[in-house]
PDB file of C-alpha atoms in Angstrom:
ATOM      1  CA  MET A   1      16.001  41.187 -29.552  1.00  0.00           C
ATOM      2  CA  ASN A   2      18.770  41.540 -27.012  1.00  0.00           C
ATOM      3  CA  GLY A   3      22.380  40.872 -27.864  1.00  0.00           C
ATOM      4  CA  PRO A   4      24.023  37.515 -27.233  1.00  0.00           C
ATOM      5  CA  ARG A   5      24.905  36.429 -23.744  1.00  0.00           C
ATOM      6  CA  THR A   6      27.921  34.174 -23.417  1.00  0.00           C
ATOM      7  CA  ALA A   7      27.826  31.655 -20.617  1.00  0.00           C
ATOM      8  CA  GLN A   8      30.852  31.827 -18.358  1.00  0.00           C
ATOM      9  CA  ARG A   9      33.111  28.829 -18.872  1.00  0.00           C
ATOM     10  CA  SER A  10      36.745  28.097 -18.050  1.00  0.00           C
ATOM     11  CA  SER A  11      37.589  27.120 -21.629  1.00  0.00           C
ATOM     12  CA  ASP A  12      39.747  29.541 -23.615  1.00  0.00           C
ATOM     13  CA  ASN A  13      37.858  28.672 -26.787  1.00  0.00           C
ATOM     14  CA  PRO A  14      34.815  30.750 -27.736  1.00  0.00           C
ATOM     15  CA  PRO A  15      31.435  28.996 -27.472  1.00  0.00           C
ATOM     16  CA  MET A  16      30.407  27.284 -30.689  1.00  0.00           C
ATOM     17  CA  ILE A  17      26.828  26.434 -29.701  1.00  0.00           C
ATOM     18  CA  THR A  18      24.287  29.240 -29.873  1.00  0.00           C
ATOM     19  CA  LEU A  19      20.897  28.792 -28.273  1.00  0.00           C
ATOM     20  CA  HIS A  20      18.239  31.044 -29.780  1.00  0.00           C
ATOM     21  CA  HIS A  21      16.259  31.474 -26.602  1.00  0.00           C
ATOM     22  CA  LEU A  22      12.641  32.639 -26.588  1.00  0.00           C
ATOM     23  CA  GLU A  23      11.367  33.772 -23.206  1.00  0.00           C
ATOM     24  CA  ASN A  24       8.966  31.437 -21.365  1.00  0.00           C
ATOM     25  CA  SER A  25       9.372  28.651 -23.882  1.00  0.00           C
ATOM     26  CA  ARG A  26      10.656  25.166 -24.502  1.00  0.00           C
ATOM     27  CA  SER A  27      14.128  26.563 -25.097  1.00  0.00           C
ATOM     28  CA  GLN A  28      14.556  26.767 -21.301  1.00  0.00           C
ATOM     29  CA  ARG A  29      15.023  23.002 -21.129  1.00  0.00           C
ATOM     30  CA  ILE A  30      17.666  23.110 -23.881  1.00  0.00           C
ATOM     31  CA  LEU A  31      19.494  25.691 -21.789  1.00  0.00           C
ATOM     32  CA  TRP A  32      19.173  23.300 -18.851  1.00  0.00           C
ATOM     33  CA  LEU A  33      20.606  20.451 -20.948  1.00  0.00           C
ATOM     34  CA  LEU A  34      23.565  22.601 -21.995  1.00  0.00           C
ATOM     35  CA  GLU A  35      24.244  23.333 -18.344  1.00  0.00           C
ATOM     36  CA  GLU A  36      23.938  19.669 -17.342  1.00  0.00           C
ATOM     37  CA  LEU A  37      26.467  18.750 -20.032  1.00  0.00           C
ATOM     38  CA  GLY A  38      28.742  21.636 -19.091  1.00  0.00           C
ATOM     39  CA  LEU A  39      29.037  22.773 -22.700  1.00  0.00           C
ATOM     40  CA  PRO A  40      30.223  26.238 -23.731  1.00  0.00           C
ATOM     41  CA  TYR A  41      27.407  28.182 -25.364  1.00  0.00           C
ATOM     42  CA  GLU A  42      26.002  31.610 -25.990  1.00  0.00           C
ATOM     43  CA  ILE A  43      22.426  32.805 -25.699  1.00  0.00           C
ATOM     44  CA  ARG A  44      20.620  35.030 -28.138  1.00  0.00           C
ATOM     45  CA  ARG A  45      17.453  36.175 -26.409  1.00  0.00           C
ATOM     46  CA  TYR A  46      14.152  36.865 -28.155  1.00  0.00           C
ATOM     47  CA  ALA A  47      11.130  38.518 -26.545  1.00  0.00           C
ATOM     48  CA  ARG A  48       7.555  37.546 -27.331  1.00  0.00           C
ATOM     49  CA  ASP A  49       5.155  40.045 -28.837  1.00  0.00           C
ATOM     50  CA  PRO A  50       3.326  41.397 -25.741  1.00  0.00           C
ATOM     51  CA  LYS A  51      -0.063  41.296 -27.490  1.00  0.00           C
ATOM     52  CA  THR A  52       0.046  38.059 -29.479  1.00  0.00           C
ATOM     53  CA  MET A  53       2.714  36.245 -27.404  1.00  0.00           C
ATOM     54  CA  TYR A  54       4.191  35.043 -30.712  1.00  0.00           C
ATOM     55  CA  ALA A  55       7.918  34.798 -31.312  1.00  0.00           C
ATOM     56  CA  PRO A  56       9.436  37.818 -33.078  1.00  0.00           C
ATOM     57  CA  PRO A  57      10.117  37.691 -36.838  1.00  0.00           C
ATOM     58  CA  GLU A  58      13.880  37.768 -36.190  1.00  0.00           C
ATOM     59  CA  LEU A  59      13.751  34.051 -35.424  1.00  0.00           C
ATOM     60  CA  GLU A  60      12.820  33.379 -39.055  1.00  0.00           C
ATOM     61  CA  ARG A  61      16.364  34.373 -39.957  1.00  0.00           C
ATOM     62  CA  VAL A  62      17.565  31.358 -37.981  1.00  0.00           C
ATOM     63  CA  HIS A  63      14.923  28.819 -39.039  1.00  0.00           C
ATOM     64  CA  PRO A  64      12.113  29.248 -41.610  1.00  0.00           C
ATOM     65  CA  LEU A  65       9.380  28.454 -39.077  1.00  0.00           C
ATOM     66  CA  GLY A  66      10.566  31.195 -36.759  1.00  0.00           C
ATOM     67  CA  LYS A  67      10.091  29.120 -33.619  1.00  0.00           C
ATOM     68  CA  SER A  68      12.161  28.285 -30.572  1.00  0.00           C
ATOM     69  CA  PRO A  69      14.072  26.305 -29.486  1.00  0.00           C
ATOM     70  CA  VAL A  70      16.645  26.253 -32.211  1.00  0.00           C
ATOM     71  CA  ILE A  71      20.414  25.944 -31.902  1.00  0.00           C
ATOM     72  CA  THR A  72      23.273  26.627 -34.232  1.00  0.00           C
ATOM     73  CA  ASP A  73      26.470  24.645 -33.850  1.00  0.00           C
ATOM     74  CA  GLY A  74      28.980  25.964 -36.336  1.00  0.00           C
ATOM     75  CA  ASP A  75      27.221  25.663 -39.687  1.00  0.00           C
ATOM     76  CA  ILE A  76      24.633  23.196 -38.337  1.00  0.00           C
ATOM     77  CA  THR A  77      21.131  24.381 -37.399  1.00  0.00           C
ATOM     78  CA  VAL A  78      18.853  22.106 -35.381  1.00  0.00           C
ATOM     79  CA  ALA A  79      15.229  22.817 -34.422  1.00  0.00           C
ATOM     80  CA  GLU A  80      12.608  20.863 -32.425  1.00  0.00           C
ATOM     81  CA  SER A  81      13.239  20.057 -28.774  1.00  0.00           C
ATOM     82  CA  GLY A  82      13.601  16.296 -29.126  1.00  0.00           C
ATOM     83  CA  ALA A  83      15.860  16.588 -32.159  1.00  0.00           C
ATOM     84  CA  ILE A  84      18.047  19.122 -30.348  1.00  0.00           C
ATOM     85  CA  VAL A  85      18.326  16.860 -27.307  1.00  0.00           C
ATOM     86  CA  GLU A  86      19.362  13.914 -29.447  1.00  0.00           C
ATOM     87  CA  TYR A  87      21.805  16.019 -31.465  1.00  0.00           C
ATOM     88  CA  LEU A  88      23.516  17.414 -28.366  1.00  0.00           C
ATOM     89  CA  LEU A  89      23.795  13.971 -26.785  1.00  0.00           C
ATOM     90  CA  ASP A  90      25.154  12.466 -30.016  1.00  0.00           C
ATOM     91  CA  ALA A  91      27.585  15.273 -30.789  1.00  0.00           C
ATOM     92  CA  HIS A  92      28.637  16.425 -27.329  1.00  0.00           C
ATOM     93  CA  GLY A  93      27.179  14.098 -24.711  1.00  0.00           C
ATOM     94  CA  GLY A  94      30.019  11.638 -24.357  1.00  0.00           C
ATOM     95  CA  GLY A  95      27.592   8.990 -23.140  1.00  0.00           C
ATOM     96  CA  ARG A  96      26.103  11.195 -20.451  1.00  0.00           C
ATOM     97  CA  LEU A  97      22.409  11.652 -19.618  1.00  0.00           C
ATOM     98  CA  ARG A  98      21.339   8.707 -21.805  1.00  0.00           C
ATOM     99  CA  PRO A  99      21.215   5.037 -20.777  1.00  0.00           C
ATOM    100  CA  ALA A 100      23.232   2.444 -22.639  1.00  0.00           C
ATOM    101  CA  ALA A 101      21.773   1.136 -25.895  1.00  0.00           C
ATOM    102  CA  GLY A 102      19.841  -2.110 -25.678  1.00  0.00           C
ATOM    103  CA  THR A 103      18.783  -1.673 -22.062  1.00  0.00           C
ATOM    104  CA  GLU A 104      15.297  -1.327 -20.637  1.00  0.00           C
ATOM    105  CA  GLU A 105      16.306   2.092 -19.368  1.00  0.00           C
ATOM    106  CA  ARG A 106      17.244   3.156 -22.905  1.00  0.00           C
ATOM    107  CA  ARG A 107      13.846   2.040 -24.199  1.00  0.00           C
ATOM    108  CA  ARG A 108      12.144   4.026 -21.460  1.00  0.00           C
ATOM    109  CA  PHE A 109      14.395   6.989 -22.213  1.00  0.00           C
ATOM    110  CA  THR A 110      13.359   6.997 -25.879  1.00  0.00           C
ATOM    111  CA  TYR A 111       9.694   6.635 -24.987  1.00  0.00           C
ATOM    112  CA  TRP A 112       9.650   9.594 -22.589  1.00  0.00           C
ATOM    113  CA  LEU A 113      11.795  11.724 -24.869  1.00  0.00           C
ATOM    114  CA  HIS A 114       9.044  11.515 -27.492  1.00  0.00           C
ATOM    115  CA  PHE A 115       6.056  11.289 -25.137  1.00  0.00           C
ATOM    116  CA  ALA A 116       6.690  14.816 -23.845  1.00  0.00           C
ATOM    117  CA  GLU A 117       5.744  16.486 -27.124  1.00  0.00           C
ATOM    118  CA  GLY A 118       3.859  13.685 -28.881  1.00  0.00           C
ATOM    119  CA  SER A 119       1.295  12.931 -26.152  1.00  0.00           C
ATOM    120  CA  ALA A 120       1.709  15.175 -23.126  1.00  0.00           C
ATOM    121  CA  MET A 121       1.733  18.644 -24.670  1.00  0.00           C
ATOM    122  CA  PRO A 122      -1.164  18.583 -27.209  1.00  0.00           C
ATOM    123  CA  PRO A 123      -4.029  18.478 -24.658  1.00  0.00           C
ATOM    124  CA  LEU A 124      -2.264  21.022 -22.434  1.00  0.00           C
ATOM    125  CA  LEU A 125      -1.818  23.330 -25.405  1.00  0.00           C
ATOM    126  CA  MET A 126      -5.444  22.887 -26.423  1.00  0.00           C
ATOM    127  CA  LYS A 127      -6.515  23.718 -22.881  1.00  0.00           C
ATOM    128  CA  LEU A 128      -4.545  26.947 -23.107  1.00  0.00           C
ATOM    129  CA  VAL A 129      -6.138  27.774 -26.469  1.00  0.00           C
ATOM    130  CA  PHE A 130      -9.670  27.250 -25.166  1.00  0.00           C
ATOM    131  CA  ALA A 131      -8.869  29.320 -22.067  1.00  0.00           C
ATOM    132  CA  LYS A 132      -7.941  32.136 -24.475  1.00  0.00           C
ATOM    133  CA  VAL A 133     -11.262  31.634 -26.248  1.00  0.00           C
ATOM    134  CA  ARG A 134     -13.113  32.165 -22.962  1.00  0.00           C
ATOM    135  CA  SER A 135     -11.308  35.427 -22.277  1.00  0.00           C
ATOM    136  CA  ALA A 136     -11.213  36.737 -25.850  1.00  0.00           C
ATOM    137  CA  PRO A 137     -12.967  40.067 -26.538  1.00  0.00           C
ATOM    138  CA  LEU A 138     -15.996  38.898 -28.519  1.00  0.00           C
ATOM    139  CA  PRO A 139     -19.351  40.488 -29.382  1.00  0.00           C
ATOM    140  CA  PHE A 140     -21.767  40.046 -26.481  1.00  0.00           C
ATOM    141  CA  PHE A 141     -24.104  37.774 -28.475  1.00  0.00           C
ATOM    142  CA  VAL A 142     -21.224  35.462 -29.479  1.00  0.00           C
ATOM    143  CA  ARG A 143     -19.442  35.370 -26.123  1.00  0.00           C
ATOM    144  CA  PRO A 144     -21.786  32.905 -24.320  1.00  0.00           C
ATOM    145  CA  ILE A 145     -21.741  30.519 -27.292  1.00  0.00           C
ATOM    146  CA  ALA A 146     -17.937  30.534 -27.481  1.00  0.00           C
ATOM    147  CA  ARG A 147     -17.632  30.011 -23.742  1.00  0.00           C
ATOM    148  CA  ALA A 148     -20.155  27.185 -23.801  1.00  0.00           C
ATOM    149  CA  ILE A 149     -18.207  25.412 -26.561  1.00  0.00           C
ATOM    150  CA  ALA A 150     -14.931  25.914 -24.693  1.00  0.00           C
ATOM    151  CA  ASP A 151     -16.442  24.574 -21.476  1.00  0.00           C
ATOM    152  CA  LYS A 152     -17.849  21.539 -23.272  1.00  0.00           C
ATOM    153  CA  VAL A 153     -14.545  20.676 -24.957  1.00  0.00           C
ATOM    154  CA  ASP A 154     -12.688  21.160 -21.689  1.00  0.00           C
ATOM    155  CA  ALA A 155     -15.030  19.002 -19.624  1.00  0.00           C
ATOM    156  CA  SER A 156     -15.698  16.221 -22.111  1.00  0.00           C
ATOM    157  CA  PHE A 157     -12.348  15.891 -23.854  1.00  0.00           C
ATOM    158  CA  LEU A 158      -9.402  17.882 -22.510  1.00  0.00           C
ATOM    159  CA  MET A 159      -9.610  17.316 -18.760  1.00  0.00           C
ATOM    160  CA  PRO A 160     -10.350  13.562 -19.012  1.00  0.00           C
ATOM    161  CA  ASN A 161      -7.300  13.155 -21.252  1.00  0.00           C
ATOM    162  CA  ILE A 162      -5.062  15.331 -19.073  1.00  0.00           C
ATOM    163  CA  GLU A 163      -6.143  13.588 -15.887  1.00  0.00           C
ATOM    164  CA  ARG A 164      -5.560  10.176 -17.491  1.00  0.00           C
ATOM    165  CA  GLN A 165      -2.066  11.224 -18.514  1.00  0.00           C
ATOM    166  CA  LEU A 166      -1.240  12.596 -15.079  1.00  0.00           C
ATOM    167  CA  ARG A 167      -2.371   9.326 -13.469  1.00  0.00           C
ATOM    168  CA  PHE A 168      -0.142   7.472 -15.914  1.00  0.00           C
ATOM    169  CA  LEU A 169       2.871   9.690 -15.150  1.00  0.00           C
ATOM    170  CA  GLU A 170       2.288   9.309 -11.425  1.00  0.00           C
ATOM    171  CA  SER A 171       2.192   5.519 -11.733  1.00  0.00           C
ATOM    172  CA  GLU A 172       5.333   5.437 -13.880  1.00  0.00           C
ATOM    173  CA  LEU A 173       7.323   7.104 -11.099  1.00  0.00           C
ATOM    174  CA  SER A 174       6.344   4.348  -8.679  1.00  0.00           C
ATOM    175  CA  GLY A 175       9.437   2.344  -7.851  1.00  0.00           C
ATOM    176  CA  ARG A 176      11.846   4.594  -9.771  1.00  0.00           C
ATOM    177  CA  PRO A 177      12.999   8.144  -9.037  1.00  0.00           C
ATOM    178  CA  TRP A 178      13.373   9.267 -12.680  1.00  0.00           C
ATOM    179  CA  PHE A 179      11.400   8.535 -15.817  1.00  0.00           C
ATOM    180  CA  ALA A 180      14.001   6.278 -17.439  1.00  0.00           C
ATOM    181  CA  GLY A 181      14.953   4.501 -14.228  1.00  0.00           C
ATOM    182  CA  ALA A 182      17.357   4.978 -11.349  1.00  0.00           C
ATOM    183  CA  GLU A 183      19.396   7.737 -12.974  1.00  0.00           C
ATOM    184  CA  PHE A 184      18.500  11.252 -14.084  1.00  0.00           C
ATOM    185  CA  THR A 185      18.582  11.536 -17.894  1.00  0.00           C
ATOM    186  CA  ALA A 186      17.778  14.000 -20.655  1.00  0.00           C
ATOM    187  CA  ALA A 187      14.315  12.403 -20.798  1.00  0.00           C
ATOM    188  CA  ASP A 188      13.591  14.079 -17.470  1.00  0.00           C
ATOM    189  CA  ILE A 189      14.677  17.391 -18.964  1.00  0.00           C
ATOM    190  CA  GLN A 190      12.336  16.826 -21.893  1.00  0.00           C
ATOM    191  CA  MET A 191       9.450  15.877 -19.604  1.00  0.00           C
ATOM    192  CA  SER A 192       9.918  18.957 -17.438  1.00  0.00           C
ATOM    193  CA  PHE A 193       8.013  21.279 -19.779  1.00  0.00           C
ATOM    194  CA  PRO A 194       4.642  19.462 -19.791  1.00  0.00           C
ATOM    195  CA  VAL A 195       4.820  18.769 -16.062  1.00  0.00           C
ATOM    196  CA  GLU A 196       5.681  22.416 -15.349  1.00  0.00           C
ATOM    197  CA  ALA A 197       2.805  23.462 -17.621  1.00  0.00           C
ATOM    198  CA  ALA A 198       0.406  21.199 -15.710  1.00  0.00           C
ATOM    199  CA  SER A 199       1.683  22.485 -12.367  1.00  0.00           C
ATOM    200  CA  ALA A 200       1.384  26.143 -13.420  1.00  0.00           C
ATOM    201  CA  ARG A 201      -2.250  25.576 -14.366  1.00  0.00           C
ATOM    202  CA  GLY A 202      -3.105  23.998 -11.010  1.00  0.00           C
ATOM    203  CA  LEU A 203      -3.498  20.493 -12.401  1.00  0.00           C
ATOM    204  CA  LEU A 204      -1.061  18.829  -9.969  1.00  0.00           C
ATOM    205  CA  ASP A 205      -2.602  18.195  -6.576  1.00  0.00           C
ATOM    206  CA  ALA A 206      -2.608  15.699  -3.709  1.00  0.00           C
ATOM    207  CA  ARG A 207      -3.235  12.889  -6.188  1.00  0.00           C
ATOM    208  CA  HIS A 208       0.219  13.436  -7.706  1.00  0.00           C
ATOM    209  CA  PRO A 209       2.795  13.372  -4.876  1.00  0.00           C
ATOM    210  CA  ARG A 210       5.439  11.572  -6.959  1.00  0.00           C
ATOM    211  CA  LEU A 211       5.146  14.029  -9.819  1.00  0.00           C
ATOM    212  CA  GLN A 212       5.408  16.962  -7.448  1.00  0.00           C
ATOM    213  CA  ASP A 213       8.444  15.418  -5.753  1.00  0.00           C
ATOM    214  CA  TRP A 214      10.053  14.687  -9.146  1.00  0.00           C
ATOM    215  CA  LEU A 215       9.537  18.287 -10.256  1.00  0.00           C
ATOM    216  CA  ALA A 216      10.976  19.623  -6.998  1.00  0.00           C
ATOM    217  CA  ARG A 217      14.069  17.437  -7.436  1.00  0.00           C
ATOM    218  CA  CYS A 218      14.472  18.678 -11.006  1.00  0.00           C
ATOM    219  CA  HIS A 219      14.322  22.272  -9.814  1.00  0.00           C
ATOM    220  CA  ALA A 220      16.843  21.539  -7.051  1.00  0.00           C
ATOM    221  CA  ARG A 221      19.523  20.447  -9.518  1.00  0.00           C
ATOM    222  CA  PRO A 222      22.411  22.932  -9.721  1.00  0.00           C
ATOM    223  CA  ALA A 223      22.306  22.878 -13.535  1.00  0.00           C
ATOM    224  CA  TRP A 224      18.613  23.812 -13.496  1.00  0.00           C
ATOM    225  CA  GLN A 225      19.401  26.703 -11.177  1.00  0.00           C
ATOM    226  CA  ARG A 226      22.228  27.869 -13.425  1.00  0.00           C
ATOM    227  CA  ALA A 227      19.982  27.639 -16.486  1.00  0.00           C
ATOM    228  CA  LEU A 228      17.332  29.718 -14.743  1.00  0.00           C
ATOM    229  CA  ALA A 229      19.906  32.387 -13.904  1.00  0.00           C
ATOM    230  CA  ALA A 230      21.306  32.349 -17.445  1.00  0.00           C
ATOM    231  CA  GLY A 231      17.959  32.438 -19.245  1.00  0.00           C
ATOM    232  CA  GLY A 232      16.265  35.143 -17.236  1.00  0.00           C
ATOM    233  CA  PRO A 233      12.673  35.178 -15.923  1.00  0.00           C
ATOM    234  CA  TYR A 234      10.798  31.984 -16.714  1.00  0.00           C
ATOM    235  CA  SER A 235       7.093  31.449 -16.137  1.00  0.00           C
ATOM    236  CA  MET A 236       4.609  28.863 -17.359  1.00  0.00           C
ATOM    237  CA  ALA A 237       1.628  30.658 -15.856  1.00  0.00           C
ATOM    238  CA  ASP A 238       0.465  32.376 -19.062  1.00  0.00           C
TER     239      ASP A 238
END
């Protein structure tokens, strides 16, 4: 684990928010949110095990599950991407990046905030798992059976579900530039991870021009660029 990195801010006060940042993970979007809000923070970086790609055991000292993202804010520890987003908006957002309560935009915001992990990520994660099954070093007599099962699950279950979801996302961006409505919100930050995962795996194509445009506009935001510089190399390809 590398030492902490303190983001450069004009405030004379030391940063009170620490992001425990695992490389190539969901914690990148929390870093992006911190940059969008302009909050002082520090980064503690954690490298994945090069063989298993698991988080290192040091993260268990921060949270019992040893996963990222997780933040500490004084004596408060918050894990889970959606919970962290809501905590930061409640505690430090000042009304930014979240539509007003009781509006249609707020209802959409809440939906997409939870959709990202509740619906979008599970089939993408399963697709990654079955891709690992195909490439796993197995005995020669087991390998064709494992690959056949993986291919069957992918063709009959995973890809139909992923393609259905991508069609849905594409349609939801019709008539509005951002997922909650006319304004960029933290729901777009939350949705970035599954859309980036789909893009990295070649699942976005000519059928998804709005999604591709939305992702390009996300990546063009100055705060996203600053988060990328602060967090170090970031890839969804593996």
